[in-house]
PDB file of N, CA and C in Angstrom:
ATOM      1  N   MET A  16      14.653  21.327 -10.501  1.00  0.00           N
ATOM      2  CA  MET A  16      14.127  20.596  -9.369  1.00  0.00           C
ATOM      3  C   MET A  16      13.193  19.500  -9.886  1.00  0.00           C
ATOM      4  N   ALA A  17      13.435  18.288  -9.495  1.00  0.00           N
ATOM      5  CA  ALA A  17      12.630  17.151  -9.947  1.00  0.00           C
ATOM      6  C   ALA A  17      11.307  17.110  -9.187  1.00  0.00           C
ATOM      7  N   VAL A  18      10.260  16.761  -9.897  1.00  0.00           N
ATOM      8  CA  VAL A  18       8.939  16.668  -9.296  1.00  0.00           C
ATOM      9  C   VAL A  18       8.684  15.211  -8.919  1.00  0.00           C
ATOM     10  N   ASN A  19       8.251  14.998  -7.703  1.00  0.00           N
ATOM     11  CA  ASN A  19       7.948  13.656  -7.230  1.00  0.00           C
ATOM     12  C   ASN A  19       6.590  13.239  -7.786  1.00  0.00           C
ATOM     13  N   PRO A  20       6.527  12.159  -8.588  1.00  0.00           N
ATOM     14  CA  PRO A  20       5.254  11.766  -9.199  1.00  0.00           C
ATOM     15  C   PRO A  20       4.229  11.247  -8.192  1.00  0.00           C
ATOM     16  N   SER A  21       4.655  10.917  -6.981  1.00  0.00           N
ATOM     17  CA  SER A  21       3.698  10.424  -5.990  1.00  0.00           C
ATOM     18  C   SER A  21       3.003  11.561  -5.242  1.00  0.00           C
ATOM     19  N   ILE A  22       3.442  12.785  -5.478  1.00  0.00           N
ATOM     20  CA  ILE A  22       2.807  13.931  -4.831  1.00  0.00           C
ATOM     21  C   ILE A  22       1.784  14.510  -5.793  1.00  0.00           C
ATOM     22  N   ILE A  23       0.523  14.408  -5.414  1.00  0.00           N
ATOM     23  CA  ILE A  23      -0.576  14.877  -6.249  1.00  0.00           C
ATOM     24  C   ILE A  23      -1.448  15.800  -5.407  1.00  0.00           C
ATOM     25  N   THR A  24      -1.813  16.930  -5.972  1.00  0.00           N
ATOM     26  CA  THR A  24      -2.713  17.836  -5.279  1.00  0.00           C
ATOM     27  C   THR A  24      -4.126  17.285  -5.384  1.00  0.00           C
ATOM     28  N   ARG A  25      -4.793  17.162  -4.243  1.00  0.00           N
ATOM     29  CA  ARG A  25      -6.149  16.610  -4.209  1.00  0.00           C
ATOM     30  C   ARG A  25      -7.142  17.712  -3.844  1.00  0.00           C
ATOM     31  N   ASP A  26      -8.320  17.622  -4.416  1.00  0.00           N
ATOM     32  CA  ASP A  26      -9.398  18.541  -4.082  1.00  0.00           C
ATOM     33  C   ASP A  26     -10.036  18.055  -2.789  1.00  0.00           C
ATOM     34  N   LEU A  27      -9.886  18.818  -1.715  1.00  0.00           N
ATOM     35  CA  LEU A  27     -10.383  18.395  -0.406  1.00  0.00           C
ATOM     36  C   LEU A  27     -11.901  18.256  -0.379  1.00  0.00           C
ATOM     37  N   ASP A  28     -12.594  19.060  -1.169  1.00  0.00           N
ATOM     38  CA  ASP A  28     -14.057  18.931  -1.226  1.00  0.00           C
ATOM     39  C   ASP A  28     -14.450  17.576  -1.820  1.00  0.00           C
ATOM     40  N   LYS A  29     -13.715  17.149  -2.818  1.00  0.00           N
ATOM     41  CA  LYS A  29     -14.002  15.858  -3.434  1.00  0.00           C
ATOM     42  C   LYS A  29     -13.659  14.708  -2.475  1.00  0.00           C
ATOM     43  N   VAL A  30     -12.573  14.859  -1.734  1.00  0.00           N
ATOM     44  CA  VAL A  30     -12.167  13.821  -0.781  1.00  0.00           C
ATOM     45  C   VAL A  30     -13.191  13.681   0.336  1.00  0.00           C
ATOM     46  N   SER A  31     -13.707  14.797   0.829  1.00  0.00           N
ATOM     47  CA  SER A  31     -14.644  14.748   1.959  1.00  0.00           C
ATOM     48  C   SER A  31     -16.102  14.598   1.522  1.00  0.00           C
ATOM     49  N   GLU A  32     -16.342  14.508   0.228  1.00  0.00           N
ATOM     50  CA  GLU A  32     -17.704  14.458  -0.305  1.00  0.00           C
ATOM     51  C   GLU A  32     -18.511  13.276   0.249  1.00  0.00           C
ATOM     52  N   GLU A  33     -17.920  12.096   0.304  1.00  0.00           N
ATOM     53  CA  GLU A  33     -18.653  10.894   0.711  1.00  0.00           C
ATOM     54  C   GLU A  33     -19.020  10.898   2.196  1.00  0.00           C
ATOM     55  N   THR A  34     -18.100  11.325   3.041  1.00  0.00           N
ATOM     56  CA  THR A  34     -18.349  11.274   4.483  1.00  0.00           C
ATOM     57  C   THR A  34     -18.814  12.607   5.045  1.00  0.00           C
ATOM     58  N   GLY A  35     -18.506  13.685   4.368  1.00  0.00           N
ATOM     59  CA  GLY A  35     -18.850  15.004   4.881  1.00  0.00           C
ATOM     60  C   GLY A  35     -17.825  15.548   5.865  1.00  0.00           C
ATOM     61  N   ASN A  36     -16.750  14.794   6.086  1.00  0.00           N
ATOM     62  CA  ASN A  36     -15.728  15.195   7.046  1.00  0.00           C
ATOM     63  C   ASN A  36     -14.371  14.780   6.491  1.00  0.00           C
ATOM     64  N   ILE A  37     -13.490  15.736   6.292  1.00  0.00           N
ATOM     65  CA  ILE A  37     -12.183  15.450   5.693  1.00  0.00           C
ATOM     66  C   ILE A  37     -11.368  14.510   6.563  1.00  0.00           C
ATOM     67  N   TYR A  38     -11.454  14.668   7.888  1.00  0.00           N
ATOM     68  CA  TYR A  38     -10.671  13.837   8.798  1.00  0.00           C
ATOM     69  C   TYR A  38     -11.152  12.386   8.768  1.00  0.00           C
ATOM     70  N   GLU A  39     -12.432  12.203   8.673  1.00  0.00           N
ATOM     71  CA  GLU A  39     -12.990  10.860   8.587  1.00  0.00           C
ATOM     72  C   GLU A  39     -12.578  10.203   7.272  1.00  0.00           C
ATOM     73  N   SER A  40     -12.610  10.967   6.201  1.00  0.00           N
ATOM     74  CA  SER A  40     -12.202  10.437   4.901  1.00  0.00           C
ATOM     75  C   SER A  40     -10.741  10.021   4.917  1.00  0.00           C
ATOM     76  N   ILE A  41      -9.889  10.861   5.482  1.00  0.00           N
ATOM     77  CA  ILE A  41      -8.462  10.555   5.567  1.00  0.00           C
ATOM     78  C   ILE A  41      -8.235   9.328   6.454  1.00  0.00           C
ATOM     79  N   HIS A  42      -9.018   9.195   7.511  1.00  0.00           N
ATOM     80  CA  HIS A  42      -8.914   8.022   8.381  1.00  0.00           C
ATOM     81  C   HIS A  42      -9.246   6.744   7.594  1.00  0.00           C
ATOM     82  N   LEU A  43     -10.310   6.797   6.802  1.00  0.00           N
ATOM     83  CA  LEU A  43     -10.687   5.636   5.989  1.00  0.00           C
ATOM     84  C   LEU A  43      -9.579   5.268   5.006  1.00  0.00           C
ATOM     85  N   VAL A  44      -9.015   6.265   4.366  1.00  0.00           N
ATOM     86  CA  VAL A  44      -7.930   6.028   3.408  1.00  0.00           C
ATOM     87  C   VAL A  44      -6.714   5.453   4.139  1.00  0.00           C
ATOM     88  N   GLY A  45      -6.430   5.973   5.317  1.00  0.00           N
ATOM     89  CA  GLY A  45      -5.302   5.469   6.102  1.00  0.00           C
ATOM     90  C   GLY A  45      -5.478   4.018   6.515  1.00  0.00           C
ATOM     91  N   GLN A  46      -6.688   3.664   6.915  1.00  0.00           N
ATOM     92  CA  GLN A  46      -6.955   2.274   7.286  1.00  0.00           C
ATOM     93  C   GLN A  46      -6.778   1.348   6.086  1.00  0.00           C
ATOM     94  N   ARG A  47      -7.264   1.775   4.941  1.00  0.00           N
ATOM     95  CA  ARG A  47      -7.120   0.960   3.729  1.00  0.00           C
ATOM     96  C   ARG A  47      -5.651   0.859   3.326  1.00  0.00           C
ATOM     97  N   ALA A  48      -4.906   1.948   3.490  1.00  0.00           N
ATOM     98  CA  ALA A  48      -3.480   1.930   3.155  1.00  0.00           C
ATOM     99  C   ALA A  48      -2.741   0.917   4.037  1.00  0.00           C
ATOM    100  N   LYS A  49      -3.124   0.815   5.303  1.00  0.00           N
ATOM    101  CA  LYS A  49      -2.517  -0.182   6.186  1.00  0.00           C
ATOM    102  C   LYS A  49      -2.807  -1.593   5.690  1.00  0.00           C
ATOM    103  N   GLN A  50      -4.048  -1.840   5.250  1.00  0.00           N
ATOM    104  CA  GLN A  50      -4.407  -3.158   4.724  1.00  0.00           C
ATOM    105  C   GLN A  50      -3.575  -3.486   3.485  1.00  0.00           C
ATOM    106  N   ILE A  51      -3.480  -2.533   2.577  1.00  0.00           N
ATOM    107  CA  ILE A  51      -2.717  -2.745   1.347  1.00  0.00           C
ATOM    108  C   ILE A  51      -1.250  -3.016   1.683  1.00  0.00           C
ATOM    109  N   SER A  52      -0.698  -2.227   2.601  1.00  0.00           N
ATOM    110  CA  SER A  52       0.699  -2.386   2.994  1.00  0.00           C
ATOM    111  C   SER A  52       0.951  -3.768   3.585  1.00  0.00           C
ATOM    112  N   ASN A  53       0.070  -4.211   4.458  1.00  0.00           N
ATOM    113  CA  ASN A  53       0.233  -5.533   5.064  1.00  0.00           C
ATOM    114  C   ASN A  53       0.134  -6.639   4.019  1.00  0.00           C
ATOM    115  N   ASN A  54      -0.815  -6.506   3.087  1.00  0.00           N
ATOM    116  CA  ASN A  54      -0.961  -7.511   2.027  1.00  0.00           C
ATOM    117  C   ASN A  54       0.281  -7.571   1.143  1.00  0.00           C
ATOM    118  N   LEU A  55       0.802  -6.402   0.760  1.00  0.00           N
ATOM    119  CA  LEU A  55       1.998  -6.366  -0.077  1.00  0.00           C
ATOM    120  C   LEU A  55       3.205  -6.934   0.656  1.00  0.00           C
ATOM    121  N   LYS A  56       3.303  -6.640   1.949  1.00  0.00           N
ATOM    122  CA  LYS A  56       4.425  -7.140   2.745  1.00  0.00           C
ATOM    123  C   LYS A  56       4.378  -8.662   2.839  1.00  0.00           C
ATOM    124  N   GLU A  57       3.188  -9.212   3.086  1.00  0.00           N
ATOM    125  CA  GLU A  57       3.047 -10.671   3.143  1.00  0.00           C
ATOM    126  C   GLU A  57       3.385 -11.309   1.795  1.00  0.00           C
ATOM    127  N   GLU A  58       2.910 -10.684   0.729  1.00  0.00           N
ATOM    128  CA  GLU A  58       3.174 -11.194  -0.618  1.00  0.00           C
ATOM    129  C   GLU A  58       4.671 -11.186  -0.925  1.00  0.00           C
ATOM    130  N   LEU A  59       5.327 -10.071  -0.611  1.00  0.00           N
ATOM    131  CA  LEU A  59       6.770  -9.951  -0.854  1.00  0.00           C
ATOM    132  C   LEU A  59       7.541 -10.958  -0.019  1.00  0.00           C
ATOM    133  N   ASN A  60       7.214 -11.072   1.259  1.00  0.00           N
ATOM    134  CA  ASN A  60       7.914 -12.020   2.119  1.00  0.00           C
ATOM    135  C   ASN A  60       7.720 -13.456   1.639  1.00  0.00           C
ATOM    136  N   GLY A  61       6.527 -13.766   1.147  1.00  0.00           N
ATOM    137  CA  GLY A  61       6.270 -15.099   0.604  1.00  0.00           C
ATOM    138  C   GLY A  61       7.134 -15.393  -0.604  1.00  0.00           C
ATOM    139  N   LYS A  62       7.261 -14.416  -1.491  1.00  0.00           N
ATOM    140  CA  LYS A  62       8.083 -14.608  -2.692  1.00  0.00           C
ATOM    141  C   LYS A  62       9.567 -14.691  -2.355  1.00  0.00           C
ATOM    142  N   LEU A  63       9.993 -13.863  -1.392  1.00  0.00           N
ATOM    143  CA  LEU A  63      11.413 -13.870  -1.027  1.00  0.00           C
ATOM    144  C   LEU A  63      11.786 -15.108  -0.221  1.00  0.00           C
ATOM    145  N   SER A  64      10.829 -15.691   0.486  1.00  0.00           N
ATOM    146  CA  SER A  64      11.131 -16.881   1.288  1.00  0.00           C
ATOM    147  C   SER A  64      11.482 -18.070   0.396  1.00  0.00           C
ATOM    148  N   GLU A  65      11.044 -18.047  -0.855  1.00  0.00           N
ATOM    149  CA  GLU A  65      11.411 -19.110  -1.792  1.00  0.00           C
ATOM    150  C   GLU A  65      12.921 -19.133  -2.037  1.00  0.00           C
ATOM    151  N   PHE A  66      13.550 -17.988  -1.868  1.00  0.00           N
ATOM    152  CA  PHE A  66      14.987 -17.876  -2.114  1.00  0.00           C
ATOM    153  C   PHE A  66      15.809 -17.966  -0.836  1.00  0.00           C
ATOM    154  N   ALA A  67      15.149 -18.175   0.298  1.00  0.00           N
ATOM    155  CA  ALA A  67      15.854 -18.210   1.578  1.00  0.00           C
ATOM    156  C   ALA A  67      16.863 -19.349   1.584  1.00  0.00           C
ATOM    157  N   SER A  68      18.017 -19.037   2.096  1.00  0.00           N
ATOM    158  CA  SER A  68      19.050 -20.056   2.171  1.00  0.00           C
ATOM    159  C   SER A  68      19.613 -20.069   3.576  1.00  0.00           C
ATOM    160  N   THR A  69      20.021 -21.233   3.998  1.00  0.00           N
ATOM    161  CA  THR A  69      20.578 -21.358   5.343  1.00  0.00           C
ATOM    162  C   THR A  69      22.047 -20.974   5.365  1.00  0.00           C
ATOM    163  N   VAL A  70      22.683 -20.986   4.207  1.00  0.00           N
ATOM    164  CA  VAL A  70      24.099 -20.639   4.123  1.00  0.00           C
ATOM    165  C   VAL A  70      24.207 -19.195   3.661  1.00  0.00           C
ATOM    166  N   ASP A  71      24.941 -18.407   4.395  1.00  0.00           N
ATOM    167  CA  ASP A  71      25.132 -16.996   4.043  1.00  0.00           C
ATOM    168  C   ASP A  71      26.550 -16.778   3.538  1.00  0.00           C
ATOM    169  N   ASN A  72      26.831 -17.301   2.372  1.00  0.00           N
ATOM    170  CA  ASN A  72      28.150 -16.971   1.848  1.00  0.00           C
ATOM    171  C   ASN A  72      28.008 -15.816   0.869  1.00  0.00           C
ATOM    172  N   LEU A  73      29.031 -15.048   0.761  1.00  0.00           N
ATOM    173  CA  LEU A  73      29.004 -13.789   0.022  1.00  0.00           C
ATOM    174  C   LEU A  73      28.700 -13.991  -1.459  1.00  0.00           C
ATOM    175  N   GLU A  74      29.156 -15.070  -2.050  1.00  0.00           N
ATOM    176  CA  GLU A  74      28.904 -15.313  -3.470  1.00  0.00           C
ATOM    177  C   GLU A  74      27.425 -15.510  -3.746  1.00  0.00           C
ATOM    178  N   GLU A  75      26.722 -16.231  -2.872  1.00  0.00           N
ATOM    179  CA  GLU A  75      25.295 -16.470  -3.065  1.00  0.00           C
ATOM    180  C   GLU A  75      24.493 -15.181  -2.983  1.00  0.00           C
ATOM    181  N   VAL A  76      24.877 -14.293  -2.115  1.00  0.00           N
ATOM    182  CA  VAL A  76      24.159 -13.039  -1.937  1.00  0.00           C
ATOM    183  C   VAL A  76      24.183 -12.226  -3.225  1.00  0.00           C
ATOM    184  N   PHE A  77      25.326 -12.172  -3.882  1.00  0.00           N
ATOM    185  CA  PHE A  77      25.450 -11.376  -5.090  1.00  0.00           C
ATOM    186  C   PHE A  77      24.877 -12.076  -6.324  1.00  0.00           C
ATOM    187  N   GLU A  78      24.750 -13.382  -6.287  1.00  0.00           N
ATOM    188  CA  GLU A  78      24.274 -14.120  -7.455  1.00  0.00           C
ATOM    189  C   GLU A  78      22.757 -14.239  -7.525  1.00  0.00           C
ATOM    190  N   ASN A  79      22.052 -13.910  -6.485  1.00  0.00           N
ATOM    191  CA  ASN A  79      20.609 -14.118  -6.463  1.00  0.00           C
ATOM    192  C   ASN A  79      19.882 -12.954  -7.142  1.00  0.00           C
ATOM    193  N   LYS A  80      19.946 -12.910  -8.444  1.00  0.00           N
ATOM    194  CA  LYS A  80      19.370 -11.816  -9.225  1.00  0.00           C
ATOM    195  C   LYS A  80      17.846 -11.826  -9.195  1.00  0.00           C
ATOM    196  N   GLU A  81      17.226 -13.007  -9.116  1.00  0.00           N
ATOM    197  CA  GLU A  81      15.761 -13.086  -9.081  1.00  0.00           C
ATOM    198  C   GLU A  81      15.214 -12.376  -7.853  1.00  0.00           C
ATOM    199  N   GLN A  82      15.866 -12.598  -6.731  1.00  0.00           N
ATOM    200  CA  GLN A  82      15.435 -11.963  -5.484  1.00  0.00           C
ATOM    201  C   GLN A  82      15.576 -10.446  -5.583  1.00  0.00           C
ATOM    202  N   ILE A  83      16.636  -9.989  -6.184  1.00  0.00           N
ATOM    203  CA  ILE A  83      16.863  -8.549  -6.352  1.00  0.00           C
ATOM    204  C   ILE A  83      15.803  -7.955  -7.272  1.00  0.00           C
ATOM    205  N   GLU A  84      15.466  -8.661  -8.350  1.00  0.00           N
ATOM    206  CA  GLU A  84      14.448  -8.172  -9.284  1.00  0.00           C
ATOM    207  C   GLU A  84      13.075  -8.085  -8.627  1.00  0.00           C
ATOM    208  N   ILE A  85      12.733  -9.078  -7.814  1.00  0.00           N
ATOM    209  CA  ILE A  85      11.449  -9.044  -7.093  1.00  0.00           C
ATOM    210  C   ILE A  85      11.411  -7.845  -6.160  1.00  0.00           C
ATOM    211  N   SER A  86      12.492  -7.621  -5.435  1.00  0.00           N
ATOM    212  CA  SER A  86      12.559  -6.482  -4.515  1.00  0.00           C
ATOM    213  C   SER A  86      12.436  -5.153  -5.250  1.00  0.00           C
ATOM    214  N   LYS A  87      13.109  -5.032  -6.374  1.00  0.00           N
ATOM    215  CA  LYS A  87      13.037  -3.798  -7.162  1.00  0.00           C
ATOM    216  C   LYS A  87      11.630  -3.563  -7.703  1.00  0.00           C
ATOM    217  N   PHE A  88      10.949  -4.651  -8.103  1.00  0.00           N
ATOM    218  CA  PHE A  88       9.581  -4.520  -8.586  1.00  0.00           C
ATOM    219  C   PHE A  88       8.687  -3.922  -7.505  1.00  0.00           C
ATOM    220  N   TYR A  89       8.805  -4.422  -6.287  1.00  0.00           N
ATOM    221  CA  TYR A  89       7.979  -3.912  -5.194  1.00  0.00           C
ATOM    222  C   TYR A  89       8.363  -2.487  -4.802  1.00  0.00           C
ATOM    223  N   GLU A  90       9.619  -2.133  -4.958  1.00  0.00           N
ATOM    224  CA  GLU A  90      10.047  -0.765  -4.667  1.00  0.00           C
ATOM    225  C   GLU A  90       9.462   0.232  -5.659  1.00  0.00           C
ATOM    226  N   ARG A  91       9.269  -0.200  -6.907  1.00  0.00           N
ATOM    227  CA  ARG A  91       8.747   0.695  -7.945  1.00  0.00           C
ATOM    228  C   ARG A  91       7.224   0.838  -7.898  1.00  0.00           C
ATOM    229  N   MET A  92       6.567  -0.020  -7.161  1.00  0.00           N
ATOM    230  CA  MET A  92       5.102   0.045  -7.083  1.00  0.00           C
ATOM    231  C   MET A  92       4.658   1.341  -6.398  1.00  0.00           C
ATOM    232  N   PRO A  93       3.447   1.818  -6.710  1.00  0.00           N
ATOM    233  CA  PRO A  93       2.949   3.004  -6.014  1.00  0.00           C
ATOM    234  C   PRO A  93       2.820   2.738  -4.514  1.00  0.00           C
ATOM    235  N   LYS A  94       2.916   3.783  -3.745  1.00  0.00           N
ATOM    236  CA  LYS A  94       2.804   3.663  -2.292  1.00  0.00           C
ATOM    237  C   LYS A  94       1.390   3.228  -1.913  1.00  0.00           C
ATOM    238  N   PRO A  95       1.249   2.494  -0.802  1.00  0.00           N
ATOM    239  CA  PRO A  95      -0.076   2.053  -0.362  1.00  0.00           C
ATOM    240  C   PRO A  95      -1.059   3.216  -0.149  1.00  0.00           C
ATOM    241  N   SER A  96      -0.564   4.342   0.336  1.00  0.00           N
ATOM    242  CA  SER A  96      -1.458   5.485   0.557  1.00  0.00           C
ATOM    243  C   SER A  96      -1.995   6.028  -0.768  1.00  0.00           C
ATOM    244  N   THR A  97      -1.173   5.997  -1.813  1.00  0.00           N
ATOM    245  CA  THR A  97      -1.617   6.437  -3.131  1.00  0.00           C
ATOM    246  C   THR A  97      -2.673   5.486  -3.686  1.00  0.00           C
ATOM    247  N   LEU A  98      -2.434   4.181  -3.546  1.00  0.00           N
ATOM    248  CA  LEU A  98      -3.400   3.189  -4.010  1.00  0.00           C
ATOM    249  C   LEU A  98      -4.722   3.321  -3.259  1.00  0.00           C
ATOM    250  N   ALA A  99      -4.632   3.527  -1.940  1.00  0.00           N
ATOM    251  CA  ALA A  99      -5.845   3.650  -1.127  1.00  0.00           C
ATOM    252  C   ALA A  99      -6.643   4.900  -1.508  1.00  0.00           C
ATOM    253  N   MET A 100      -5.971   5.998  -1.761  1.00  0.00           N
ATOM    254  CA  MET A 100      -6.660   7.229  -2.147  1.00  0.00           C
ATOM    255  C   MET A 100      -7.337   7.056  -3.504  1.00  0.00           C
ATOM    256  N   GLU A 101      -6.673   6.384  -4.426  1.00  0.00           N
ATOM    257  CA  GLU A 101      -7.278   6.121  -5.738  1.00  0.00           C
ATOM    258  C   GLU A 101      -8.546   5.285  -5.581  1.00  0.00           C
ATOM    259  N   GLU A 102      -8.471   4.236  -4.748  1.00  0.00           N
ATOM    260  CA  GLU A 102      -9.649   3.397  -4.506  1.00  0.00           C
ATOM    261  C   GLU A 102     -10.782   4.220  -3.898  1.00  0.00           C
ATOM    262  N   TYR A 103     -10.439   5.075  -2.965  1.00  0.00           N
ATOM    263  CA  TYR A 103     -11.443   5.899  -2.287  1.00  0.00           C
ATOM    264  C   TYR A 103     -12.122   6.846  -3.268  1.00  0.00           C
ATOM    265  N   LEU A 104     -11.331   7.528  -4.068  1.00  0.00           N
ATOM    266  CA  LEU A 104     -11.894   8.495  -5.006  1.00  0.00           C
ATOM    267  C   LEU A 104     -12.675   7.823  -6.129  1.00  0.00           C
ATOM    268  N   ASP A 105     -12.337   6.574  -6.445  1.00  0.00           N
ATOM    269  CA  ASP A 105     -13.067   5.833  -7.466  1.00  0.00           C
ATOM    270  C   ASP A 105     -14.320   5.156  -6.904  1.00  0.00           C
ATOM    271  N   GLY A 106     -14.555   5.315  -5.601  1.00  0.00           N
ATOM    272  CA  GLY A 106     -15.735   4.721  -4.977  1.00  0.00           C
ATOM    273  C   GLY A 106     -15.621   3.223  -4.759  1.00  0.00           C
ATOM    274  N   LYS A 107     -14.411   2.711  -4.676  1.00  0.00           N
ATOM    275  CA  LYS A 107     -14.210   1.276  -4.511  1.00  0.00           C
ATOM    276  C   LYS A 107     -14.060   0.845  -3.058  1.00  0.00           C
ATOM    277  N   LEU A 108     -14.015   1.806  -2.132  1.00  0.00           N
ATOM    278  CA  LEU A 108     -13.881   1.466  -0.719  1.00  0.00           C
ATOM    279  C   LEU A 108     -15.254   1.307  -0.090  1.00  0.00           C
ATOM    280  N   TYR A 109     -15.412   0.229   0.640  1.00  0.00           N
ATOM    281  CA  TYR A 109     -16.664   0.007   1.367  1.00  0.00           C
ATOM    282  C   TYR A 109     -16.393   0.282   2.832  1.00  0.00           C
ATOM    283  N   HIS A 110     -17.244   1.069   3.443  1.00  0.00           N
ATOM    284  CA  HIS A 110     -17.139   1.301   4.877  1.00  0.00           C
ATOM    285  C   HIS A 110     -18.543   1.421   5.447  1.00  0.00           C
ATOM    286  N   ARG A 111     -18.631   1.115   6.712  1.00  0.00           N
ATOM    287  CA  ARG A 111     -19.919   1.232   7.376  1.00  0.00           C
ATOM    288  C   ARG A 111     -19.675   1.708   8.794  1.00  0.00           C
ATOM    289  N   TYR A 112     -20.703   2.251   9.365  1.00  0.00           N
ATOM    290  CA  TYR A 112     -20.622   2.718  10.743  1.00  0.00           C
ATOM    291  C   TYR A 112     -21.248   1.670  11.648  1.00  0.00           C
ATOM    292  N   PRO A 113     -20.644   1.415  12.797  1.00  0.00           N
ATOM    293  CA  PRO A 113     -21.249   0.441  13.710  1.00  0.00           C
ATOM    294  C   PRO A 113     -22.594   0.963  14.209  1.00  0.00           C
ATOM    295  N   GLU A 114     -23.517   0.052  14.396  1.00  0.00           N
ATOM    296  CA  GLU A 114     -24.833   0.463  14.895  1.00  0.00           C
ATOM    297  C   GLU A 114     -24.702   0.909  16.340  1.00  0.00           C
ATOM    298  N   GLU A 115     -25.436   1.941  16.688  1.00  0.00           N
ATOM    299  CA  GLU A 115     -25.380   2.446  18.054  1.00  0.00           C
ATOM    300  C   GLU A 115     -26.015   1.433  19.000  1.00  0.00           C
ATOM    301  N   GLY A 116     -25.408   1.307  20.179  1.00  0.00           N
ATOM    302  CA  GLY A 116     -25.934   0.391  21.183  1.00  0.00           C
ATOM    303  C   GLY A 116     -25.373  -1.010  21.069  1.00  0.00           C
ATOM    304  N   THR A 117     -24.519  -1.266  20.060  1.00  0.00           N
ATOM    305  CA  THR A 117     -23.944  -2.605  19.907  1.00  0.00           C
ATOM    306  C   THR A 117     -22.514  -2.688  20.445  1.00  0.00           C
ATOM    307  N   GLU A 118     -22.037  -1.609  21.003  1.00  0.00           N
ATOM    308  CA  GLU A 118     -20.654  -1.602  21.497  1.00  0.00           C
ATOM    309  C   GLU A 118     -20.552  -2.263  22.841  1.00  0.00           C
TER     310      GLU A 118
END
C-alpha cells in the first residue's frame, strides 16, 4: 500500500498552542490556504494565458509542450492546505482579533 506524502500526522496540542483552540487554529490555516490557492490559481492562469490561442486545431493542442510542463509543475506542488499548515507551525502567519465595539 502506497503512503501519500501529503498526509502527515500533526500534534493537535502544538497546532492549538498559539490560539488555545484547535478549531480556531484550523480556521486560520483554512483561511490562509484559500489565499494561497487563489494566488497560485491567478499565477497559473497568467502563465497559461500567454499560450492562449484563438484557433483550436488539434495539432496545436498536442504541440504546446510548454503549457503542459507549466501545468505539470503546478500539479506537483504541495497542496495549499499543506503550505498553510507549515506557515502556521513555523509562526509565519499573522492574525489579529477585531477590537470589540468596532463591528
